mmCIF file of C-alpha atoms and ligand atoms in Angstrom:
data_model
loop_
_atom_site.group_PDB
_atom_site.id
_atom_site.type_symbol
_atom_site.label_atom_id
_atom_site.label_comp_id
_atom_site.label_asym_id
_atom_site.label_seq_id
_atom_site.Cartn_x
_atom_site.Cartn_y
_atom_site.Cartn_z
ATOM 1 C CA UNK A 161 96.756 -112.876 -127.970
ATOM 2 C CA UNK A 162 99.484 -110.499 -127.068
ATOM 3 C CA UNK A 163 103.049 -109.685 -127.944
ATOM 4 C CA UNK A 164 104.278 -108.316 -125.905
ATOM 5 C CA UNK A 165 103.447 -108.174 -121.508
ATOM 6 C CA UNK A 166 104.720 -105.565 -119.446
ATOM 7 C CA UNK A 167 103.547 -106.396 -115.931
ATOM 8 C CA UNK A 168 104.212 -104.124 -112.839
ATOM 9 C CA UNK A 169 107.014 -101.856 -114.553
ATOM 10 C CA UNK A 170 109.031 -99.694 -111.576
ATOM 11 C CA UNK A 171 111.437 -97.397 -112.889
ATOM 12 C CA UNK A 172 113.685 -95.239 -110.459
ATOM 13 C CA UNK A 173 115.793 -92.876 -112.345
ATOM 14 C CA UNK A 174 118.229 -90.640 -110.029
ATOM 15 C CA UNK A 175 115.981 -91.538 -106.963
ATOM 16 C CA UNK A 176 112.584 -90.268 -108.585
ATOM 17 C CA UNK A 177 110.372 -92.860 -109.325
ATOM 18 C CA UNK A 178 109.612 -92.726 -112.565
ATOM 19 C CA UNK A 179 106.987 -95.755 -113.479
ATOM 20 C CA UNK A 180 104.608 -96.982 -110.385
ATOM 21 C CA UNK A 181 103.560 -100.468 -111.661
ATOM 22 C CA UNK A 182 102.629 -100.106 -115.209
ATOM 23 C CA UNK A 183 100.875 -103.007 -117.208
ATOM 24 C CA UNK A 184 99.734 -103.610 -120.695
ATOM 25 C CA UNK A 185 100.436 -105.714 -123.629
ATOM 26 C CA UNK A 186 101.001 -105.135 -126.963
ATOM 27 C CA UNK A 187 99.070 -106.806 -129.801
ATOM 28 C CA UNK A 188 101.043 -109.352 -132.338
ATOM 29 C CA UNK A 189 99.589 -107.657 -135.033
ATOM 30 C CA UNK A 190 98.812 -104.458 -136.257
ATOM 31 C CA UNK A 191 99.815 -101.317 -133.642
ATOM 32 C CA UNK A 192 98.984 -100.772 -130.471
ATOM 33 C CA UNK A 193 99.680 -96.971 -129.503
ATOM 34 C CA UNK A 194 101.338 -95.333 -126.040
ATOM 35 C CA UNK A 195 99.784 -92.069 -125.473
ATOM 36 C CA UNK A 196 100.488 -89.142 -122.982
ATOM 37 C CA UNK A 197 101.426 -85.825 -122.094
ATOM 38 C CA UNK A 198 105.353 -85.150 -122.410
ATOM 39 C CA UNK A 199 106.705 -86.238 -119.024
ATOM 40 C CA UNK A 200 104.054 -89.349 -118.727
ATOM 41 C CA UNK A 201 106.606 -92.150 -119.346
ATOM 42 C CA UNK A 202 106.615 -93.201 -122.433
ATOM 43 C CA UNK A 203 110.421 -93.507 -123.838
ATOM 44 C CA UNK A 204 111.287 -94.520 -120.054
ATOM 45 C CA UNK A 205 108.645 -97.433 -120.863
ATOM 46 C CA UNK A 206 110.609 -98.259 -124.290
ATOM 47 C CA UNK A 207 113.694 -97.710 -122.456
ATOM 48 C CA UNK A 208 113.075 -99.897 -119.974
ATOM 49 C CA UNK A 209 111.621 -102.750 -121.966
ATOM 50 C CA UNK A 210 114.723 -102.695 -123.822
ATOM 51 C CA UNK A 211 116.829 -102.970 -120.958
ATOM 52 C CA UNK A 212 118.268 -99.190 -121.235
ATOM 53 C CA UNK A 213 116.442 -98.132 -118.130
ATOM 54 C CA UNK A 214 116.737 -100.162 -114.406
ATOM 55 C CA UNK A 215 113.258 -101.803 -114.021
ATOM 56 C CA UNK A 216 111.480 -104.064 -112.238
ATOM 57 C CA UNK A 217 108.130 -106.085 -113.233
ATOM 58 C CA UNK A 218 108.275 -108.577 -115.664
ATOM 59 C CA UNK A 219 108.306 -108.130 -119.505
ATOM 60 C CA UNK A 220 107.733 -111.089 -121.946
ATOM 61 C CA UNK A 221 108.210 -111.417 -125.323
ATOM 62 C CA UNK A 222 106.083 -114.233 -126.630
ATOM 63 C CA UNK A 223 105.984 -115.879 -123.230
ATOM 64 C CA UNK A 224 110.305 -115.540 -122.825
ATOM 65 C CA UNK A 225 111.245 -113.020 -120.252
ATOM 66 C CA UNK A 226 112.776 -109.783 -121.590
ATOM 67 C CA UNK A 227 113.793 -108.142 -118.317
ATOM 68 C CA UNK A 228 117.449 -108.642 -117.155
ATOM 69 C CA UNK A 229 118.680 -109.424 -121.074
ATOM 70 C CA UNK A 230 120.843 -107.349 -122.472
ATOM 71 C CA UNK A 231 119.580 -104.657 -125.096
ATOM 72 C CA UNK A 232 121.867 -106.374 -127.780
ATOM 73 C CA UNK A 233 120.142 -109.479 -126.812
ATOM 74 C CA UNK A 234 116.923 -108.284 -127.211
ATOM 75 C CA UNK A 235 117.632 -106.523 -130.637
ATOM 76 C CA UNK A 236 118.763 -110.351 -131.337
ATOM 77 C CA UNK A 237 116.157 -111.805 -130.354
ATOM 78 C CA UNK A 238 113.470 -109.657 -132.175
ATOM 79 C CA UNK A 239 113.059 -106.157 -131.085
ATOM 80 C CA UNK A 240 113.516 -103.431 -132.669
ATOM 81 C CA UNK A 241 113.963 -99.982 -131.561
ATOM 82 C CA UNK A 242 113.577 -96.513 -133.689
ATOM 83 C CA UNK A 243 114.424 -93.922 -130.858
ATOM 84 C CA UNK A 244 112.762 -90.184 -130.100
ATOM 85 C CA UNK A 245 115.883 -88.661 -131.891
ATOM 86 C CA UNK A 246 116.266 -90.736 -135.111
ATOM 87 C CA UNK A 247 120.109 -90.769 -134.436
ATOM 88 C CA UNK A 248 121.105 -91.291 -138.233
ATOM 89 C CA UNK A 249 124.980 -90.548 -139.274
ATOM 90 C CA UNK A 250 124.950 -87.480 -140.802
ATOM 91 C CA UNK A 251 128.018 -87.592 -142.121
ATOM 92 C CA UNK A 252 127.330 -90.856 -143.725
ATOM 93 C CA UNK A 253 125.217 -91.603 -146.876
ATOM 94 C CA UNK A 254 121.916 -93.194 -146.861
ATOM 95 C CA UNK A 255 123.007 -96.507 -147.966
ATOM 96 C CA UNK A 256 126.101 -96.198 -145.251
ATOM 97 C CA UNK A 257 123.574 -95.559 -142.708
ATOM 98 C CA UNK A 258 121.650 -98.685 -143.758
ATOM 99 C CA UNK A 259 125.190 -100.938 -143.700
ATOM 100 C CA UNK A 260 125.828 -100.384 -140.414
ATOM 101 C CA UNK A 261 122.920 -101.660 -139.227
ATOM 102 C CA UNK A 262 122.875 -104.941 -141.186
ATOM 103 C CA UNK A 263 122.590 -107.983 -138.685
ATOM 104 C CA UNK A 264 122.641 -111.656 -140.360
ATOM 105 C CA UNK A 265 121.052 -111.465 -144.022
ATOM 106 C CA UNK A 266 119.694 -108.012 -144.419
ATOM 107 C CA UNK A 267 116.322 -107.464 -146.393
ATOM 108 C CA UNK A 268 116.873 -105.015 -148.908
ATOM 109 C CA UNK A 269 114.357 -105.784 -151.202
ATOM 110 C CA UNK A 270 111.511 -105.016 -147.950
ATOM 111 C CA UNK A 271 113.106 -101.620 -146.866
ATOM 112 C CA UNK A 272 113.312 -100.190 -150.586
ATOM 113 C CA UNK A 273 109.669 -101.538 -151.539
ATOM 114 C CA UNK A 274 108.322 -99.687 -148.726
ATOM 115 C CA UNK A 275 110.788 -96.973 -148.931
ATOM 116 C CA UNK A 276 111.402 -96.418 -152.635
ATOM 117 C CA UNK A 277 113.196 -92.879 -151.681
ATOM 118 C CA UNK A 278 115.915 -94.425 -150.080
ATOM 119 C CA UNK A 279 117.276 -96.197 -152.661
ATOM 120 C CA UNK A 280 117.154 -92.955 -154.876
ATOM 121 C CA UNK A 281 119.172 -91.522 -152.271
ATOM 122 C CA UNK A 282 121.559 -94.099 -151.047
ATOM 123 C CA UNK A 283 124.460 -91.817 -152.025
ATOM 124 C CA UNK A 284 122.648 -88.458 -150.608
ATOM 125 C CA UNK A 285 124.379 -87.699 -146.968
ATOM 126 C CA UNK A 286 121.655 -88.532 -144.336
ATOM 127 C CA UNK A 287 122.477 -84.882 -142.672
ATOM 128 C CA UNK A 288 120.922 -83.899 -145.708
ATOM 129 C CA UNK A 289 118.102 -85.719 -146.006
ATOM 130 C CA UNK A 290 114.624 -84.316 -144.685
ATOM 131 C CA UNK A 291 113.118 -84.827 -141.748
ATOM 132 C CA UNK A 292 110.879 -87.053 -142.652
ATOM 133 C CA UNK A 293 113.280 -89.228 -144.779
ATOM 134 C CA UNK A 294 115.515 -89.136 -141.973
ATOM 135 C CA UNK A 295 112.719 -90.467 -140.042
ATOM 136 C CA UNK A 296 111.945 -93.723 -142.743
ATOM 137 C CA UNK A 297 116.025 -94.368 -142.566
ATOM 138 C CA UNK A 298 115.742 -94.673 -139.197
ATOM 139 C CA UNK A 299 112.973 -96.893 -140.373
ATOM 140 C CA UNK A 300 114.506 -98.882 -142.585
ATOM 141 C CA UNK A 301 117.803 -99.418 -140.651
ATOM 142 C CA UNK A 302 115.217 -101.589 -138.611
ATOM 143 C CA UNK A 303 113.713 -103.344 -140.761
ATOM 144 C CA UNK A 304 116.704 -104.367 -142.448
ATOM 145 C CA UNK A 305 116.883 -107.278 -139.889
ATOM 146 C CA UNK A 306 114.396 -110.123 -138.685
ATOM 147 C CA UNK A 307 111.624 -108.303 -135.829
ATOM 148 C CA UNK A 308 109.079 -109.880 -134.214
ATOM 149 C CA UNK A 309 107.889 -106.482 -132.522
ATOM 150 C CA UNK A 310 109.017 -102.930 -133.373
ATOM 151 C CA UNK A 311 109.256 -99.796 -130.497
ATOM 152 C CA UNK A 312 108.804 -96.723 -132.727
ATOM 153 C CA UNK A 313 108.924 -93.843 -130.521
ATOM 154 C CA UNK A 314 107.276 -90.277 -131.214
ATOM 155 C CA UNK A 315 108.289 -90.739 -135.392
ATOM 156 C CA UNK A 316 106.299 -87.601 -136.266
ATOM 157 C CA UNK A 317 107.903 -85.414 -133.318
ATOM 158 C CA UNK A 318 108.897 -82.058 -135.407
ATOM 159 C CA UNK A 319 107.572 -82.820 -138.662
ATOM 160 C CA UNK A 320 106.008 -80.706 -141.150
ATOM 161 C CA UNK A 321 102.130 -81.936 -141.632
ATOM 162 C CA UNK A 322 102.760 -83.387 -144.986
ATOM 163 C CA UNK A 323 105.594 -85.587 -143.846
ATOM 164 C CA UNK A 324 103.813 -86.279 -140.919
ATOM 165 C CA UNK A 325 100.994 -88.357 -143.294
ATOM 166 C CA UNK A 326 104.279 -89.437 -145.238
ATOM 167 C CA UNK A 327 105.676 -91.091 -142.478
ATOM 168 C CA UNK A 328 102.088 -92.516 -141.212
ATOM 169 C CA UNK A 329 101.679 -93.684 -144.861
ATOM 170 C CA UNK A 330 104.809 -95.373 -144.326
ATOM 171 C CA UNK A 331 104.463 -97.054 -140.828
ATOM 172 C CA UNK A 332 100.859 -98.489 -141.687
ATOM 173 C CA UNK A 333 102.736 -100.506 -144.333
ATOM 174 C CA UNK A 334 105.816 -101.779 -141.892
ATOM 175 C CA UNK A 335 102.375 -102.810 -139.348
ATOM 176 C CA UNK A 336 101.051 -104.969 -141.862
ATOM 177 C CA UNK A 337 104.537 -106.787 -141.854
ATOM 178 C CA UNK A 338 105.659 -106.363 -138.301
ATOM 179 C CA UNK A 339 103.412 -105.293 -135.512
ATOM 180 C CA UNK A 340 104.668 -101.886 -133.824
ATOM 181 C CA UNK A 341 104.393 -100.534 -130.286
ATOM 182 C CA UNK A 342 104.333 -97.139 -131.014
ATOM 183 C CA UNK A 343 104.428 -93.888 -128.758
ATOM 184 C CA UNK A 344 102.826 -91.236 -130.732
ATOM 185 C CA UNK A 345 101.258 -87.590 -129.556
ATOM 186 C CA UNK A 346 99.801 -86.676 -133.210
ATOM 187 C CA UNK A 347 96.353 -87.859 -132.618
ATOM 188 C CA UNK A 348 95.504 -88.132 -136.433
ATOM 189 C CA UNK A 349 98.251 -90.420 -136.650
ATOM 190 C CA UNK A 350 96.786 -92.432 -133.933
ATOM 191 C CA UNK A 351 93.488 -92.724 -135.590
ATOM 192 C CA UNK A 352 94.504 -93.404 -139.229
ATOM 193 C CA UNK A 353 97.109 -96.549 -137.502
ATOM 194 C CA UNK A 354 96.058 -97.420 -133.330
ATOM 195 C CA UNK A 355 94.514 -100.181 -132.611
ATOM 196 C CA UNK A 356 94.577 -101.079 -129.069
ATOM 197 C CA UNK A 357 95.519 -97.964 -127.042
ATOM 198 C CA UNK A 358 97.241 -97.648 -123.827
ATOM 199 C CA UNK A 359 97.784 -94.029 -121.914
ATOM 200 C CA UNK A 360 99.745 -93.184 -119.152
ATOM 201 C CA UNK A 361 100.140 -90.509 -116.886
ATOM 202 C CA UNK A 362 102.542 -89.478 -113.827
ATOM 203 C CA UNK A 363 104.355 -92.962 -114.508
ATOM 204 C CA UNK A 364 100.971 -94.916 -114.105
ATOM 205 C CA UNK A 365 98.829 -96.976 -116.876
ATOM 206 C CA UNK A 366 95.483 -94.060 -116.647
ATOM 207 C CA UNK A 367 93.272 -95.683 -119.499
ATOM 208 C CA UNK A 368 93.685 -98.780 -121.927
ATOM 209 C CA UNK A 369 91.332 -99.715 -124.177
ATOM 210 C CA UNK A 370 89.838 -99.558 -128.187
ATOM 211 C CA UNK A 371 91.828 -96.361 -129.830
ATOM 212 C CA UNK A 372 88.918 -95.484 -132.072
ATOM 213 C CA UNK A 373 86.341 -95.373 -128.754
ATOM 214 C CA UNK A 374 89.427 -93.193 -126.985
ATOM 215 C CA UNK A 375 89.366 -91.001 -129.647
ATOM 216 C CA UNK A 376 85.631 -90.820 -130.113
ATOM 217 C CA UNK A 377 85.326 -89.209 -126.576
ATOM 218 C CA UNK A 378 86.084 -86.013 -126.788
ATOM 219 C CA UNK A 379 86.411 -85.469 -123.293
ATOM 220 C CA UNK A 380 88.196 -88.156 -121.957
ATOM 221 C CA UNK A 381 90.570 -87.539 -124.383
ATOM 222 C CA UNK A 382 90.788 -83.906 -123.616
ATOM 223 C CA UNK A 383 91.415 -85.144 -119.344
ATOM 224 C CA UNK A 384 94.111 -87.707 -120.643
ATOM 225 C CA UNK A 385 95.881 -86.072 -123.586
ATOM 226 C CA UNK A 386 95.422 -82.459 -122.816
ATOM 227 C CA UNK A 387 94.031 -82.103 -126.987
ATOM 228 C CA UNK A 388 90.517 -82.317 -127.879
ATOM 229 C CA UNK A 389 90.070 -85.338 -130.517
ATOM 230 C CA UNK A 390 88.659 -82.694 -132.886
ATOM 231 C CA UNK A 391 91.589 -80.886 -133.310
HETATM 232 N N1 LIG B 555 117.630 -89.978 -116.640
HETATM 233 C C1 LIG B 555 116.626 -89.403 -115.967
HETATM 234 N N2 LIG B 555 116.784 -88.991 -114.687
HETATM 235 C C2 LIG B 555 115.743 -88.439 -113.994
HETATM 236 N N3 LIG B 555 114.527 -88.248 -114.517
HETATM 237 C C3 LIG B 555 114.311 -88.627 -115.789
HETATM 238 C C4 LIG B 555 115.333 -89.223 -116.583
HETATM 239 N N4 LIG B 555 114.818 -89.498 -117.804
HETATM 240 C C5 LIG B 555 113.533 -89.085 -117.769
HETATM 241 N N5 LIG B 555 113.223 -88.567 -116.567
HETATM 242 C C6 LIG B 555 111.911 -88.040 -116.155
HETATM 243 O O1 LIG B 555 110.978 -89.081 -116.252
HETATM 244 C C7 LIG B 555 109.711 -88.579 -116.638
HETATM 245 C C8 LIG B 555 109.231 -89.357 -117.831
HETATM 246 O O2 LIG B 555 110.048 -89.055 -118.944
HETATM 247 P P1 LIG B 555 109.819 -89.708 -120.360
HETATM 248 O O3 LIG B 555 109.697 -91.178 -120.198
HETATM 249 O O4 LIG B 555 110.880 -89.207 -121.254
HETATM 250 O O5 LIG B 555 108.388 -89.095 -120.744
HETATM 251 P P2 LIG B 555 107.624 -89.064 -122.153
HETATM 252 O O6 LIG B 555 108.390 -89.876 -123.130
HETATM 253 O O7 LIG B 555 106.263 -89.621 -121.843
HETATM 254 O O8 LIG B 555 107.524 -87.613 -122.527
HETATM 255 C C9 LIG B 555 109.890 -87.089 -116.886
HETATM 256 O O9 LIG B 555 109.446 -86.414 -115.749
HETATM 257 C C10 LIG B 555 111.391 -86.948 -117.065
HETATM 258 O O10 LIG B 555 111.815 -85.674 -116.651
HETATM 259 MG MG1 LIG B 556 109.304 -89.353 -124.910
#
């Protein structure tokens, strides 16, 4: 069963159309992976699931329509959103950071047993942390709060190649908690954690399927993804 339906998904962003009808669903457990080149539509997707983007279509969330709420709604109601650029306070410490984002009766005990760092650093100013420890505050500011689906987008963007197994270390244990629509262009990461995979190109849903048989053709991946699965 799924998640998460995105049906039909226009996008017009300054008069360009962005997305031409796009369709998929997310699964309710484990994560289902958006793939592309840069440019393909993938945070306008998030974007405009979330309601920060004008769309048309129809999303649901477990069968309640998403489209037309208001992104604070949303985030209410269940979804959670790590964006492209992390956006932590830099100026503020780790546990700061984490405050901020407390909604109802934050879960502490979750986001320090998967992140143990962060509670060795709550005093350490986030500008300071790492990349990749920026990248599990971001994280954890999330998962602070009640989420029935998660919208991680492009987590390992940047990242040195031992954070970027850190930081798929880390989201394979938030998917066994919460499941995770995640955009991701690393394609190791997307065959140590996708399950179902969706890819789009030019705005339009080009292949959706099994991400361990994407992966496992070498050329089709190479025509979609512009990156042979053996590199
Ligand atoms: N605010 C905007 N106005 C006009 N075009 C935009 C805007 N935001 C994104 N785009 C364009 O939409 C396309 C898809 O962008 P994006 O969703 O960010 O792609 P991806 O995340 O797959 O790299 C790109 O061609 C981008 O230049
Ligand atoms: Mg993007």
């Amino acid at each position: 069963m799924s998640l998460l339906s995105v049906r039909d998904l226009v996008v017009t962003l300054s008069g360009l159309r962005i997305l031409h009808g796009v369709s998929f669903e997310a699964a309710e457990s484990g994560v289902t992976v958006l793939l592309g080149r840069n440019g393909a539509g993938k945070t306008t997707t998030l974007r405009a699931i979330l309601g920060l983007a004008p769309a048309t279509g129809s999303v649901e969330l477990a069968g309640e329509p998403v489209l037309g709420t208001r992104t604070h709604a949303l985030v209410r109601r269940g979804l959670g959103y790590v964006p492209e650029d992390r956006c932590v306070f830099a100026g503020l410490t780790v546990a700061e950071n984490l405050r901020l984002a407390e909604r109802g009766t934050p879960d502490y005990d979750l986001v320090f047993g998967l992140f143990p760092e962060l509670r060795k650093r709550s005093a350490q100013r986030a500008g300071s942390l790492s990349g990749g420890q920026q990248q599990m505050l971001s994280l954890g500011r999330v998962l602070l709060n009640d989420n029935r689906l998660l919208l991680v987008d492009e987590p390992t963007k940047g990242l040195a190649p031992k954070v970027v197994t850190e930081v798929a270390e880390a989201l394979e244990r938030v998917a066994e908690r919460v499941p995770v629509l995640l955009v991701e262009q690393n394609l190791a990461v997307v065959r140590r954690l996708g399950r179902a995979a969706v890819v789009l190109a030019a705005g339009r849903v080009a292949w959706r399927g099994d991400a361990k048989e994407l992966l496992g053709d070498h050329d089709r991946t190479k025509s979609l993804l512009g990156v042979g699965s053996h590199s």
